[in-house]
């Protein structure tokens, strides 16, 4: 379940400094969040797909570690990012 090029490019433009800034932590977290949302919908539809569930847990753990990193490095950026992504309700 990969992201489409158009949706990934729009996320990079929105969260990155320019259209080629794919390595920024904020961009990576936003891309992971989009993949997590897609995989969550897949897992709701196909409840017995255990490999998809495992992949979802791996992605959530990776995003959690990145969020912890950005919280430690840039607290204001962290707060802005979770507000824009709709995390931590």
XYZ file of C-alpha atoms in Angstrom:
89
model
C 0.000 0.000 0.000
C 2.150 2.811 -1.233
C 1.084 6.400 -1.519
C 0.285 7.852 -4.911
C 2.898 10.229 -6.298
C 0.495 13.157 -6.371
C -0.573 12.800 -2.746
C 3.009 12.305 -1.574
C 4.159 15.340 -3.542
C 1.422 17.505 -2.052
C 2.387 16.399 1.463
C 6.053 17.195 0.770
C 5.146 20.668 -0.492
C 2.864 21.318 2.491
C 5.234 20.197 5.257
C 8.671 20.646 3.668
C 10.715 23.727 2.972
C 10.475 23.097 -0.796
C 9.191 20.413 -3.155
C 12.381 18.331 -2.877
C 12.662 18.382 0.926
C 11.628 14.784 1.530
C 14.123 14.135 4.307
C 12.740 16.585 6.850
C 11.345 14.900 9.930
C 8.041 16.753 9.606
C 7.611 15.487 6.041
C 8.458 11.920 7.016
C 5.941 12.013 9.883
C 3.245 13.404 7.585
C 3.919 10.705 4.974
C 3.824 8.003 7.642
C 0.544 9.396 8.961
C -1.010 9.206 5.503
C 0.162 5.601 5.061
C -1.126 4.730 8.541
C -4.542 6.173 7.711
C -4.738 4.168 4.474
C -3.607 0.972 6.172
C -6.089 1.492 9.002
C -8.943 1.612 6.498
C -7.590 -1.529 4.833
C -7.408 -3.364 8.156
C -10.987 -2.373 9.014
C -12.166 -3.915 5.763
C -9.966 -7.047 5.858
C -9.889 -8.100 9.497
C -7.918 -11.311 8.929
C -5.026 -9.676 7.088
C -2.452 -10.170 9.831
C 0.522 -9.037 7.757
C -1.175 -5.688 7.159
C -1.866 -5.378 10.890
C 1.773 -6.078 11.659
C 2.892 -3.533 9.102
C 0.535 -0.996 10.636
C 2.026 -1.541 14.091
C 5.537 -1.129 12.682
C 4.580 2.168 11.016
C 2.910 3.473 14.173
C 6.037 2.664 16.194
C 8.259 4.399 13.657
C 6.049 7.487 13.700
C 6.018 7.491 17.503
C 9.833 7.448 17.608
C 10.045 10.289 15.087
C 7.511 12.332 17.055
C 9.519 11.782 20.211
C 12.635 12.987 18.392
C 11.021 16.136 17.029
C 9.465 16.872 20.429
C 12.924 16.751 21.972
C 14.548 18.894 19.258
C 11.828 21.425 18.360
C 8.872 21.639 20.751
C 7.054 24.423 18.884
C 7.380 22.551 15.593
C 6.100 19.404 17.306
C 3.001 21.167 18.612
C 2.298 22.717 15.219
C 2.751 19.357 13.458
C 0.418 17.365 15.701
C -2.191 20.096 15.388
C -1.994 20.056 11.573
C -2.063 16.250 11.370
C -4.854 15.879 13.915
C -2.888 13.643 16.288
C -3.146 13.548 20.090
C -6.849 14.248 20.432
